mmCIF file of C-alpha atoms and ligand atoms in Angstrom:
data_model
loop_
_atom_site.group_PDB
_atom_site.id
_atom_site.type_symbol
_atom_site.label_atom_id
_atom_site.label_comp_id
_atom_site.label_asym_id
_atom_site.label_seq_id
_atom_site.Cartn_x
_atom_site.Cartn_y
_atom_site.Cartn_z
ATOM 1 C CA UNK G 22 58.792 29.387 13.823
ATOM 2 C CA UNK G 23 57.589 30.144 10.269
ATOM 3 C CA UNK G 24 56.585 27.240 8.040
ATOM 4 C CA UNK G 25 59.264 26.918 5.382
ATOM 5 C CA UNK G 26 57.862 25.988 1.972
ATOM 6 C CA UNK G 27 60.622 27.416 -0.191
ATOM 7 C CA UNK G 28 63.003 24.471 -0.583
ATOM 8 C CA UNK G 29 63.614 25.267 -4.265
ATOM 9 C CA UNK G 30 65.227 28.546 -3.171
ATOM 10 C CA UNK G 31 67.522 26.805 -0.736
ATOM 11 C CA UNK G 32 67.539 24.016 1.812
ATOM 12 C CA UNK G 33 68.877 23.842 5.347
ATOM 13 C CA UNK G 34 72.136 21.909 5.714
ATOM 14 C CA UNK G 35 71.532 18.354 6.893
ATOM 15 C CA UNK G 36 73.180 17.958 10.321
ATOM 16 C CA UNK G 37 75.058 14.896 9.069
ATOM 17 C CA UNK G 38 76.505 17.053 6.280
ATOM 18 C CA UNK G 39 77.551 19.743 8.747
ATOM 19 C CA UNK G 40 79.193 17.163 10.969
ATOM 20 C CA UNK G 41 81.527 15.902 8.246
ATOM 21 C CA UNK G 42 82.331 19.461 7.175
ATOM 22 C CA UNK G 43 83.307 20.834 10.589
ATOM 23 C CA UNK G 44 86.813 19.315 10.974
ATOM 24 C CA UNK G 45 87.796 20.850 7.640
ATOM 25 C CA UNK G 46 87.300 24.345 9.062
ATOM 26 C CA UNK G 47 89.590 23.712 12.011
ATOM 27 C CA UNK G 48 92.061 20.851 12.487
ATOM 28 C CA UNK G 49 91.975 19.641 8.847
ATOM 29 C CA UNK G 50 92.253 23.111 7.349
ATOM 30 C CA UNK G 51 94.873 22.254 4.704
ATOM 31 C CA UNK G 52 94.967 23.451 1.128
ATOM 32 C CA UNK G 53 94.151 20.552 -1.191
ATOM 33 C CA UNK G 54 96.925 21.732 -3.513
ATOM 34 C CA UNK G 55 99.669 21.569 -0.843
ATOM 35 C CA UNK G 56 101.606 18.529 -1.966
ATOM 36 C CA UNK G 57 104.418 18.684 0.581
ATOM 37 C CA UNK G 58 102.701 17.910 3.885
ATOM 38 C CA UNK G 59 99.963 15.958 5.588
ATOM 39 C CA UNK G 60 97.595 18.938 5.934
ATOM 40 C CA UNK G 61 97.435 19.148 2.164
ATOM 41 C CA UNK G 62 97.170 15.385 1.704
ATOM 42 C CA UNK G 63 94.257 15.180 4.141
ATOM 43 C CA UNK G 64 92.402 17.887 2.283
ATOM 44 C CA UNK G 65 93.198 16.287 -1.063
ATOM 45 C CA UNK G 66 91.882 12.925 0.163
ATOM 46 C CA UNK G 67 88.671 14.549 1.354
ATOM 47 C CA UNK G 68 88.167 16.208 -2.037
ATOM 48 C CA UNK G 69 88.778 12.877 -3.752
ATOM 49 C CA UNK G 70 86.092 11.175 -1.663
ATOM 50 C CA UNK G 71 83.655 14.000 -2.380
ATOM 51 C CA UNK G 72 84.378 13.757 -6.101
ATOM 52 C CA UNK G 73 83.520 10.045 -5.941
ATOM 53 C CA UNK G 74 80.310 10.763 -4.053
ATOM 54 C CA UNK G 75 79.158 13.316 -6.644
ATOM 55 C CA UNK G 76 80.157 11.019 -9.523
ATOM 56 C CA UNK G 77 78.273 8.090 -7.993
ATOM 57 C CA UNK G 78 75.084 10.074 -7.657
ATOM 58 C CA UNK G 79 74.948 10.989 -11.349
ATOM 59 C CA UNK G 80 76.845 7.956 -12.728
ATOM 60 C CA UNK G 81 79.932 9.524 -14.223
ATOM 61 C CA UNK G 82 83.692 9.291 -13.781
ATOM 62 C CA UNK G 83 85.430 11.250 -11.035
ATOM 63 C CA UNK G 84 87.552 13.000 -13.676
ATOM 64 C CA UNK G 85 84.376 14.358 -15.238
ATOM 65 C CA UNK G 86 83.556 16.493 -12.184
ATOM 66 C CA UNK G 87 84.775 20.108 -11.923
ATOM 67 C CA UNK G 88 84.006 21.783 -8.610
ATOM 68 C CA UNK G 89 82.564 25.298 -8.819
ATOM 69 C CA UNK G 90 80.930 27.841 -6.527
ATOM 70 C CA UNK G 91 77.493 26.592 -7.534
ATOM 71 C CA UNK G 92 75.252 26.218 -10.545
ATOM 72 C CA UNK G 93 75.463 29.817 -11.748
ATOM 73 C CA UNK G 94 79.207 29.482 -12.150
ATOM 74 C CA UNK G 95 78.916 26.000 -13.657
ATOM 75 C CA UNK G 96 76.421 27.292 -16.231
ATOM 76 C CA UNK G 97 78.596 30.303 -17.100
ATOM 77 C CA UNK G 98 81.574 27.997 -17.484
ATOM 78 C CA UNK G 99 79.660 25.551 -19.671
ATOM 79 C CA UNK G 100 78.056 28.083 -22.011
ATOM 80 C CA UNK G 101 81.006 30.453 -22.360
ATOM 81 C CA UNK G 102 83.465 27.552 -22.371
ATOM 82 C CA UNK G 103 81.654 25.886 -25.292
ATOM 83 C CA UNK G 104 81.242 29.205 -27.094
ATOM 84 C CA UNK G 105 84.959 29.928 -27.026
ATOM 85 C CA UNK G 106 86.082 26.436 -28.017
ATOM 86 C CA UNK G 107 83.515 25.549 -30.666
ATOM 87 C CA UNK G 108 82.969 28.822 -32.516
ATOM 88 C CA UNK G 109 84.949 27.431 -35.419
ATOM 89 C CA UNK G 110 82.019 24.999 -35.918
ATOM 90 C CA UNK G 111 79.228 27.522 -35.638
ATOM 91 C CA UNK G 112 77.760 30.354 -33.608
ATOM 92 C CA UNK G 113 74.285 29.012 -32.912
ATOM 93 C CA UNK G 114 72.952 28.122 -29.451
ATOM 94 C CA UNK G 115 69.490 26.775 -28.682
ATOM 95 C CA UNK G 116 67.815 27.216 -25.320
ATOM 96 C CA UNK G 117 64.331 27.523 -23.840
ATOM 97 C CA UNK G 118 62.330 30.566 -22.743
ATOM 98 C CA UNK G 119 61.721 29.033 -19.306
ATOM 99 C CA UNK G 120 65.370 28.485 -18.381
ATOM 100 C CA UNK G 121 66.870 29.966 -15.238
ATOM 101 C CA UNK G 122 68.347 33.452 -15.571
ATOM 102 C CA UNK G 123 71.838 31.998 -15.262
ATOM 103 C CA UNK G 124 71.326 30.385 -18.679
ATOM 104 C CA UNK G 125 69.267 33.174 -20.237
ATOM 105 C CA UNK G 126 71.628 35.947 -19.142
ATOM 106 C CA UNK G 127 74.675 34.038 -20.421
ATOM 107 C CA UNK G 128 72.945 33.612 -23.768
ATOM 108 C CA UNK G 129 72.016 37.301 -23.877
ATOM 109 C CA UNK G 130 75.639 38.166 -23.104
ATOM 110 C CA UNK G 131 76.903 35.988 -25.962
ATOM 111 C CA UNK G 132 74.250 37.373 -28.301
ATOM 112 C CA UNK G 133 76.025 40.737 -27.968
ATOM 113 C CA UNK G 134 79.240 38.984 -28.973
ATOM 114 C CA UNK G 135 77.846 37.533 -32.163
ATOM 115 C CA UNK G 136 76.078 34.360 -31.067
ATOM 116 C CA UNK G 137 72.755 33.518 -32.638
ATOM 117 C CA UNK G 138 70.368 32.255 -29.983
ATOM 118 C CA UNK G 139 67.103 30.401 -30.573
ATOM 119 C CA UNK G 140 64.718 30.488 -27.609
ATOM 120 C CA UNK G 141 62.344 27.538 -27.819
ATOM 121 C CA UNK G 142 58.801 28.076 -26.631
ATOM 122 C CA UNK G 143 56.900 25.828 -24.231
ATOM 123 C CA UNK G 144 53.255 24.773 -24.192
ATOM 124 C CA UNK G 145 50.685 25.467 -21.443
ATOM 125 C CA UNK G 146 52.191 22.548 -19.513
ATOM 126 C CA UNK G 147 55.683 24.055 -19.620
ATOM 127 C CA UNK G 148 57.040 21.384 -21.969
ATOM 128 C CA UNK G 149 59.076 22.010 -25.111
ATOM 129 C CA UNK G 150 57.994 20.699 -28.511
ATOM 130 C CA UNK G 151 60.562 18.183 -29.823
ATOM 131 C CA UNK G 152 59.668 19.022 -33.439
ATOM 132 C CA UNK G 153 60.414 22.677 -32.760
ATOM 133 C CA UNK G 154 63.788 21.666 -31.317
ATOM 134 C CA UNK G 155 64.496 19.444 -34.310
ATOM 135 C CA UNK G 156 63.797 22.198 -36.792
ATOM 136 C CA UNK G 157 65.852 24.705 -34.781
ATOM 137 C CA UNK G 158 68.978 22.543 -35.019
ATOM 138 C CA UNK G 159 71.440 23.167 -37.839
ATOM 139 C CA UNK G 160 75.069 22.464 -38.703
ATOM 140 C CA UNK G 161 75.824 25.800 -36.994
ATOM 141 C CA UNK G 162 74.347 24.672 -33.638
ATOM 142 C CA UNK G 163 77.126 24.108 -31.141
ATOM 143 C CA UNK G 164 75.125 23.954 -27.916
ATOM 144 C CA UNK G 165 71.619 23.164 -26.698
ATOM 145 C CA UNK G 166 70.810 24.183 -23.116
ATOM 146 C CA UNK G 167 67.661 22.663 -21.633
ATOM 147 C CA UNK G 168 66.982 22.426 -17.921
ATOM 148 C CA UNK G 169 66.064 19.120 -16.308
ATOM 149 C CA UNK G 170 63.388 20.453 -13.972
ATOM 150 C CA UNK G 171 62.074 23.970 -13.746
ATOM 151 C CA UNK G 172 62.662 25.827 -10.501
ATOM 152 C CA UNK G 173 59.293 27.625 -10.546
ATOM 153 C CA UNK G 174 56.943 24.858 -11.669
ATOM 154 C CA UNK G 175 58.945 21.658 -11.204
ATOM 155 C CA UNK G 176 58.153 20.657 -14.817
ATOM 156 C CA UNK G 177 60.557 17.975 -16.095
ATOM 157 C CA UNK G 178 61.649 18.057 -19.741
ATOM 158 C CA UNK G 179 62.123 14.805 -21.742
ATOM 159 C CA UNK G 180 65.914 14.951 -21.522
ATOM 160 C CA UNK G 181 66.696 11.576 -23.103
ATOM 161 C CA UNK G 182 64.653 12.391 -26.219
ATOM 162 C CA UNK G 183 66.231 15.840 -26.352
ATOM 163 C CA UNK G 184 69.712 14.289 -26.059
ATOM 164 C CA UNK G 185 69.008 11.942 -28.973
ATOM 165 C CA UNK G 186 68.086 14.862 -31.232
ATOM 166 C CA UNK G 187 71.033 16.972 -30.069
ATOM 167 C CA UNK G 188 73.553 14.181 -30.648
ATOM 168 C CA UNK G 189 72.115 13.253 -34.023
ATOM 169 C CA UNK G 190 72.990 16.834 -34.922
ATOM 170 C CA UNK G 191 76.510 16.590 -33.429
ATOM 171 C CA UNK G 192 75.767 19.342 -30.946
ATOM 172 C CA UNK G 193 76.483 19.449 -27.196
ATOM 173 C CA UNK G 194 73.734 19.171 -24.578
ATOM 174 C CA UNK G 195 73.952 21.258 -21.402
ATOM 175 C CA UNK G 196 71.416 20.355 -18.778
ATOM 176 C CA UNK G 197 70.759 22.626 -15.810
ATOM 177 C CA UNK G 198 69.828 19.953 -13.296
ATOM 178 C CA UNK G 199 70.094 22.202 -10.236
ATOM 179 C CA UNK G 200 66.586 21.381 -9.049
ATOM 180 C CA UNK G 201 66.591 17.738 -10.052
ATOM 181 C CA UNK G 202 69.892 16.345 -8.761
ATOM 182 C CA UNK G 203 69.373 14.784 -5.359
ATOM 183 C CA UNK G 204 65.598 14.681 -5.784
ATOM 184 C CA UNK G 205 65.270 12.135 -8.592
ATOM 185 C CA UNK G 206 67.641 9.624 -10.186
ATOM 186 C CA UNK G 207 69.758 11.181 -12.906
ATOM 187 C CA UNK G 208 72.145 9.063 -14.934
ATOM 188 C CA UNK G 209 74.245 11.129 -17.320
ATOM 189 C CA UNK G 210 75.232 7.997 -19.268
ATOM 190 C CA UNK G 211 71.732 6.649 -19.667
ATOM 191 C CA UNK G 212 70.309 10.065 -20.519
ATOM 192 C CA UNK G 213 73.339 11.023 -22.588
ATOM 193 C CA UNK G 214 73.899 14.454 -21.078
ATOM 194 C CA UNK G 215 77.204 16.173 -21.987
ATOM 195 C CA UNK G 216 77.353 18.990 -19.462
ATOM 196 C CA UNK G 217 75.338 19.201 -16.261
ATOM 197 C CA UNK G 218 75.384 21.456 -13.220
ATOM 198 C CA UNK G 219 74.841 20.532 -9.602
ATOM 199 C CA UNK G 220 74.357 22.850 -6.619
ATOM 200 C CA UNK G 221 74.848 21.741 -3.010
ATOM 201 C CA UNK G 222 72.445 24.175 -1.372
ATOM 202 C CA UNK G 223 69.441 22.727 -3.193
ATOM 203 C CA UNK G 224 70.094 19.302 -1.692
ATOM 204 C CA UNK G 225 70.805 19.912 2.003
ATOM 205 C CA UNK G 226 74.426 20.885 1.449
ATOM 206 C CA UNK G 227 76.106 24.278 1.995
ATOM 207 C CA UNK G 228 75.709 27.384 -0.177
ATOM 208 C CA UNK G 229 78.477 28.507 -2.508
ATOM 209 C CA UNK G 230 79.570 25.128 -3.820
ATOM 210 C CA UNK G 231 78.556 22.988 -6.755
ATOM 211 C CA UNK G 232 79.956 21.150 -9.721
ATOM 212 C CA UNK G 233 79.904 20.882 -13.467
ATOM 213 C CA UNK G 234 79.877 17.455 -15.045
ATOM 214 C CA UNK G 235 81.914 17.506 -18.283
ATOM 215 C CA UNK G 236 81.654 14.427 -20.548
ATOM 216 C CA UNK G 237 84.993 12.860 -21.497
ATOM 217 C CA UNK G 238 83.880 10.294 -24.057
ATOM 218 C CA UNK G 239 81.150 10.003 -26.665
ATOM 219 C CA UNK G 240 81.640 12.934 -27.323
ATOM 220 C CA UNK G 241 84.591 14.375 -25.399
ATOM 221 C CA UNK G 242 83.611 17.924 -24.492
ATOM 222 C CA UNK G 243 86.377 20.463 -24.233
ATOM 223 C CA UNK G 244 85.678 23.719 -22.435
ATOM 224 C CA UNK G 245 87.655 26.925 -22.506
ATOM 225 C CA UNK G 246 88.432 27.802 -18.858
ATOM 226 C CA UNK G 247 86.801 30.915 -17.441
ATOM 227 C CA UNK G 248 89.003 31.174 -14.335
ATOM 228 C CA UNK G 249 92.750 31.375 -14.791
ATOM 229 C CA UNK G 250 95.499 31.139 -12.215
ATOM 230 C CA UNK G 251 96.939 28.097 -10.501
ATOM 231 C CA UNK G 252 95.578 25.437 -12.833
ATOM 232 C CA UNK G 253 93.305 23.727 -10.284
ATOM 233 C CA UNK G 254 90.730 21.201 -11.439
ATOM 234 C CA UNK G 255 92.952 19.982 -14.291
ATOM 235 C CA UNK G 256 93.369 23.537 -15.499
ATOM 236 C CA UNK G 257 89.629 23.974 -16.014
ATOM 237 C CA UNK G 258 88.786 26.071 -12.967
ATOM 238 C CA UNK G 259 91.575 27.768 -11.091
ATOM 239 C CA UNK G 260 91.148 28.845 -7.498
ATOM 240 C CA UNK G 261 91.928 27.219 -4.134
ATOM 241 C CA UNK G 262 89.381 24.503 -3.603
ATOM 242 C CA UNK G 263 86.602 25.146 -1.102
ATOM 243 C CA UNK G 264 87.403 21.955 0.781
ATOM 244 C CA UNK G 265 84.737 22.298 3.486
ATOM 245 C CA UNK G 266 82.067 23.074 0.919
ATOM 246 C CA UNK G 267 83.168 20.250 -1.357
ATOM 247 C CA UNK G 268 83.120 17.792 1.554
ATOM 248 C CA UNK G 269 79.580 18.969 2.305
ATOM 249 C CA UNK G 270 78.488 18.600 -1.318
ATOM 250 C CA UNK G 271 79.906 15.077 -1.401
ATOM 251 C CA UNK G 272 78.108 14.024 1.769
ATOM 252 C CA UNK G 273 74.851 15.595 0.534
ATOM 253 C CA UNK G 274 75.174 13.523 -2.648
ATOM 254 C CA UNK G 275 75.809 10.341 -0.677
ATOM 255 C CA UNK G 276 72.750 10.921 1.510
ATOM 256 C CA UNK G 277 70.578 11.808 -1.466
ATOM 257 C CA UNK G 278 71.546 8.601 -3.243
ATOM 258 C CA UNK G 279 70.540 6.548 -0.200
ATOM 259 C CA UNK G 280 67.450 8.414 0.890
ATOM 260 C CA UNK G 281 65.895 10.318 -2.003
ATOM 261 C CA UNK G 282 63.135 7.842 -2.801
ATOM 262 C CA UNK G 283 62.004 7.506 0.765
ATOM 263 C CA UNK G 284 61.777 11.313 0.954
ATOM 264 C CA UNK G 285 60.059 11.491 -2.421
ATOM 265 C CA UNK G 286 57.174 9.239 -1.407
ATOM 266 C CA UNK G 287 56.473 11.143 1.792
ATOM 267 C CA UNK G 288 56.895 14.609 0.298
ATOM 268 C CA UNK G 289 54.798 13.906 -2.780
ATOM 269 C CA UNK G 290 51.883 12.832 -0.564
ATOM 270 C CA UNK G 291 52.103 16.129 1.307
ATOM 271 C CA UNK G 292 52.386 18.133 -1.925
ATOM 272 C CA UNK G 293 49.315 16.367 -3.358
ATOM 273 C CA UNK G 294 47.316 17.057 -0.234
ATOM 274 C CA UNK G 295 48.318 20.721 -0.265
ATOM 275 C CA UNK G 296 47.435 21.338 -3.885
ATOM 276 C CA UNK G 297 44.259 19.297 -3.894
ATOM 277 C CA UNK G 298 42.820 21.093 -0.921
ATOM 278 C CA UNK G 299 43.861 24.542 -2.167
ATOM 279 C CA UNK G 300 42.487 23.859 -5.630
ATOM 280 C CA UNK G 301 39.040 23.028 -4.227
ATOM 281 C CA UNK G 302 38.511 26.807 -4.080
ATOM 282 C CA UNK G 303 37.096 28.412 -7.214
ATOM 283 C CA UNK G 304 39.549 29.989 -9.696
ATOM 284 C CA UNK G 305 42.561 28.305 -8.199
ATOM 285 C CA UNK G 306 44.665 26.159 -10.540
ATOM 286 C CA UNK G 307 48.036 24.452 -10.871
ATOM 287 C CA UNK G 308 50.587 25.658 -13.415
ATOM 288 C CA UNK G 309 52.565 23.161 -15.431
ATOM 289 C CA UNK G 310 52.356 19.488 -16.263
ATOM 290 C CA UNK G 311 51.115 17.456 -13.322
ATOM 291 C CA UNK G 312 52.479 14.315 -14.995
ATOM 292 C CA UNK G 313 56.041 15.414 -15.716
ATOM 293 C CA UNK G 314 56.895 17.279 -12.545
ATOM 294 C CA UNK G 315 59.140 17.168 -9.496
ATOM 295 C CA UNK G 316 57.325 15.668 -6.522
ATOM 296 C CA UNK G 317 58.066 18.572 -4.192
ATOM 297 C CA UNK G 318 56.913 21.577 -6.210
ATOM 298 C CA UNK G 319 53.536 23.094 -6.947
ATOM 299 C CA UNK G 320 52.926 26.432 -8.607
ATOM 300 C CA UNK G 321 49.401 27.653 -7.998
ATOM 301 C CA UNK G 322 47.459 30.601 -9.405
ATOM 302 C CA UNK G 323 44.875 32.218 -7.153
ATOM 303 C CA UNK G 324 43.051 34.061 -9.899
ATOM 304 C CA UNK G 325 42.030 37.612 -9.076
ATOM 305 C CA UNK G 326 44.149 37.817 -5.916
ATOM 306 C CA UNK G 327 47.613 39.340 -5.939
ATOM 307 C CA UNK G 328 49.954 36.730 -4.508
ATOM 308 C CA UNK G 329 51.898 39.447 -2.736
ATOM 309 C CA UNK G 330 48.850 40.543 -0.774
ATOM 310 C CA UNK G 331 48.055 36.907 -0.008
ATOM 311 C CA UNK G 332 51.420 36.130 1.486
ATOM 312 C CA UNK G 333 51.585 39.432 3.342
ATOM 313 C CA UNK G 334 48.480 38.294 5.222
ATOM 314 C CA UNK G 335 50.113 34.949 6.118
ATOM 315 C CA UNK G 336 53.624 35.944 7.141
ATOM 316 C CA UNK G 337 54.033 32.654 8.965
ATOM 317 C CA UNK G 338 54.203 30.744 5.693
ATOM 318 C CA UNK G 339 57.286 31.244 3.566
ATOM 319 C CA UNK G 340 56.776 30.672 -0.146
ATOM 320 C CA UNK G 341 58.063 32.262 -3.346
ATOM 321 C CA UNK G 342 56.264 34.582 -5.729
ATOM 322 C CA UNK G 343 58.480 34.127 -8.746
ATOM 323 C CA UNK G 344 61.771 32.311 -8.643
ATOM 324 C CA UNK G 345 63.837 33.249 -5.588
ATOM 325 C CA UNK G 346 66.725 34.435 -7.717
ATOM 326 C CA UNK G 347 64.634 37.034 -9.496
ATOM 327 C CA UNK G 348 62.141 37.922 -6.823
ATOM 328 C CA UNK G 349 63.893 41.244 -6.176
ATOM 329 C CA UNK G 350 62.476 42.379 -9.496
ATOM 330 C CA UNK G 351 58.773 43.179 -9.537
ATOM 331 C CA UNK G 352 58.161 41.553 -12.886
ATOM 332 C CA UNK G 353 55.777 38.774 -13.806
ATOM 333 C CA UNK G 354 57.520 35.409 -13.936
ATOM 334 C CA UNK G 355 59.107 34.813 -17.341
ATOM 335 C CA UNK G 356 58.390 31.105 -16.873
ATOM 336 C CA UNK G 357 54.655 31.534 -16.356
ATOM 337 C CA UNK G 358 54.472 34.089 -19.172
ATOM 338 C CA UNK G 359 56.180 31.660 -21.545
ATOM 339 C CA UNK G 360 53.549 29.081 -20.565
ATOM 340 C CA UNK G 361 50.844 31.472 -21.721
ATOM 341 C CA UNK G 362 49.681 33.022 -18.453
ATOM 342 C CA UNK G 363 48.745 36.698 -18.650
ATOM 343 C CA UNK G 364 50.422 39.227 -16.344
ATOM 344 C CA UNK G 365 47.505 39.264 -13.888
ATOM 345 C CA UNK G 366 47.531 35.486 -13.424
ATOM 346 C CA UNK G 367 51.272 35.505 -13.188
ATOM 347 C CA UNK G 368 51.147 38.094 -10.391
ATOM 348 C CA UNK G 369 48.564 35.882 -8.684
ATOM 349 C CA UNK G 370 50.769 32.789 -8.569
ATOM 350 C CA UNK G 371 52.698 31.235 -5.734
ATOM 351 C CA UNK G 372 55.370 28.554 -5.748
ATOM 352 C CA UNK G 373 55.243 26.104 -2.864
ATOM 353 C CA UNK G 374 58.270 23.849 -2.611
ATOM 354 C CA UNK G 375 58.441 21.202 0.074
ATOM 355 C CA UNK G 376 61.430 19.354 1.455
ATOM 356 C CA UNK G 377 62.525 16.566 3.725
ATOM 357 C CA UNK G 378 61.869 18.511 6.911
ATOM 358 C CA UNK G 379 58.316 19.492 5.913
ATOM 359 C CA UNK G 380 55.840 17.876 8.304
ATOM 360 C CA UNK G 381 52.226 16.906 7.841
ATOM 361 C CA UNK G 382 51.272 19.293 10.656
ATOM 362 C CA UNK G 383 52.896 22.169 8.744
ATOM 363 C CA UNK G 384 51.026 21.297 5.561
ATOM 364 C CA UNK G 385 47.741 21.043 7.469
ATOM 365 C CA UNK G 386 48.354 24.458 8.976
ATOM 366 C CA UNK G 387 49.292 25.972 5.606
ATOM 367 C CA UNK G 388 46.127 24.566 4.039
ATOM 368 C CA UNK G 389 43.918 25.839 6.800
ATOM 369 C CA UNK G 390 45.458 29.349 6.816
ATOM 370 C CA UNK G 391 45.232 29.665 3.045
ATOM 371 C CA UNK G 392 41.676 28.361 2.862
ATOM 372 C CA UNK G 393 40.522 30.663 5.631
ATOM 373 C CA UNK G 394 42.083 33.629 3.887
ATOM 374 C CA UNK G 395 40.636 32.701 0.508
ATOM 375 C CA UNK G 396 37.156 32.486 2.062
ATOM 376 C CA UNK G 397 37.593 35.890 3.695
ATOM 377 C CA UNK G 398 38.734 37.463 0.442
ATOM 378 C CA UNK G 399 35.800 35.937 -1.417
ATOM 379 C CA UNK G 400 33.216 37.368 1.000
HETATM 380 N N1 PLP A 524 69.469 26.890 -12.048
HETATM 381 C C1 PLP A 524 68.329 26.664 -11.396
HETATM 382 C C2 PLP A 524 67.250 25.868 -12.048
HETATM 383 C C3 PLP A 524 68.151 27.182 -10.110
HETATM 384 O O1 PLP A 524 67.008 26.948 -9.467
HETATM 385 C C4 PLP A 524 69.193 27.943 -9.523
HETATM 386 C C5 PLP A 524 69.009 28.584 -8.206
HETATM 387 O O2 PLP A 524 67.928 28.899 -7.794
HETATM 388 C C6 PLP A 524 70.383 28.115 -10.242
HETATM 389 C C7 PLP A 524 70.486 27.582 -11.499
HETATM 390 C C8 PLP A 524 71.555 28.847 -9.638
HETATM 391 O O3 PLP A 524 72.156 28.024 -8.676
HETATM 392 P P1 PLP A 524 73.246 28.544 -7.624
HETATM 393 O O4 PLP A 524 72.463 29.169 -6.516
HETATM 394 O O5 PLP A 524 73.966 27.306 -7.187
HETATM 395 O O6 PLP A 524 74.145 29.482 -8.336
#
């Protein structure tokens, strides 16, 4: 069995999540919008529980959750929904060069439709400069999109400080928290986030389901729907609800709330061991802030060695070269480039992302295989 170290790409479904989902494929197969019979009511009740579970994890109201097919859809909905409803205020959007393609491609799409986009830079650590953000903001700025934690490096942005600046400017803050929700505590009230996406398959839930948090008060955010037909989700996102998926997302949120810190302590020890022992080799270094970073991720450059050739020699270890969503394209990572790495170093970098099923034995084996290979390549 290969050693799976690509949890930021996707996670296996927790068996407890699968168990609660299964009846909704078969005996409880009702449509949550069927108001006239018990099949529909059962499904509706299940969706209500899931909505509570998601809301509890991020500390918001149930009515502030809109179920989607995942983070890509939630991000599209948030950015295009703000664009269409707030254009009367201005046409300026601020984002960051290291965002996920879901954000960057939406911004590029709107740029062609007249939006003015500012792409903030990051430093060598992957962090944005708050002064640069402050000077980018204007009365025309309707939206600021900054991710919570980066999928390639795990670097965590100072969201609360960003939110303060964004709100002082009367703009809306969208936070892509796909990699952070379920791993660390996120409180949308405390951190004053207006829009935030969640994806089940990054937190031991099923693929193809997620949610967008939409703030109702202080400020109330109003989004123009992107899916029409049927008026589901209070008219914000039409389409028959994916009840099984939503039940799975809810359960994944409940488990994360209870267990995330226990997992974090164990996983961070393994991650530290992995990176420390790999970095003992010459010309091997970690990318991104080691202080402000998710506990499960490490992005390492093996200078002078193409990461592709490295992983081809160790097929038993599954890692990512760039981000999983863009790895079909043979291009250097836009995240590492924005952090100042040259193309060669970028092509020599590997993302290791650990998860709750990663064992110490697996990490020991990964370390030993990598170190052996690095020695061979050196000689
Ligand atoms: N944003 C980030 C930071 C991600 O890592 C991903 C997926 O890798 C996405 C958005 C897209 O999420 P989904 O797969 O739910 O569409």
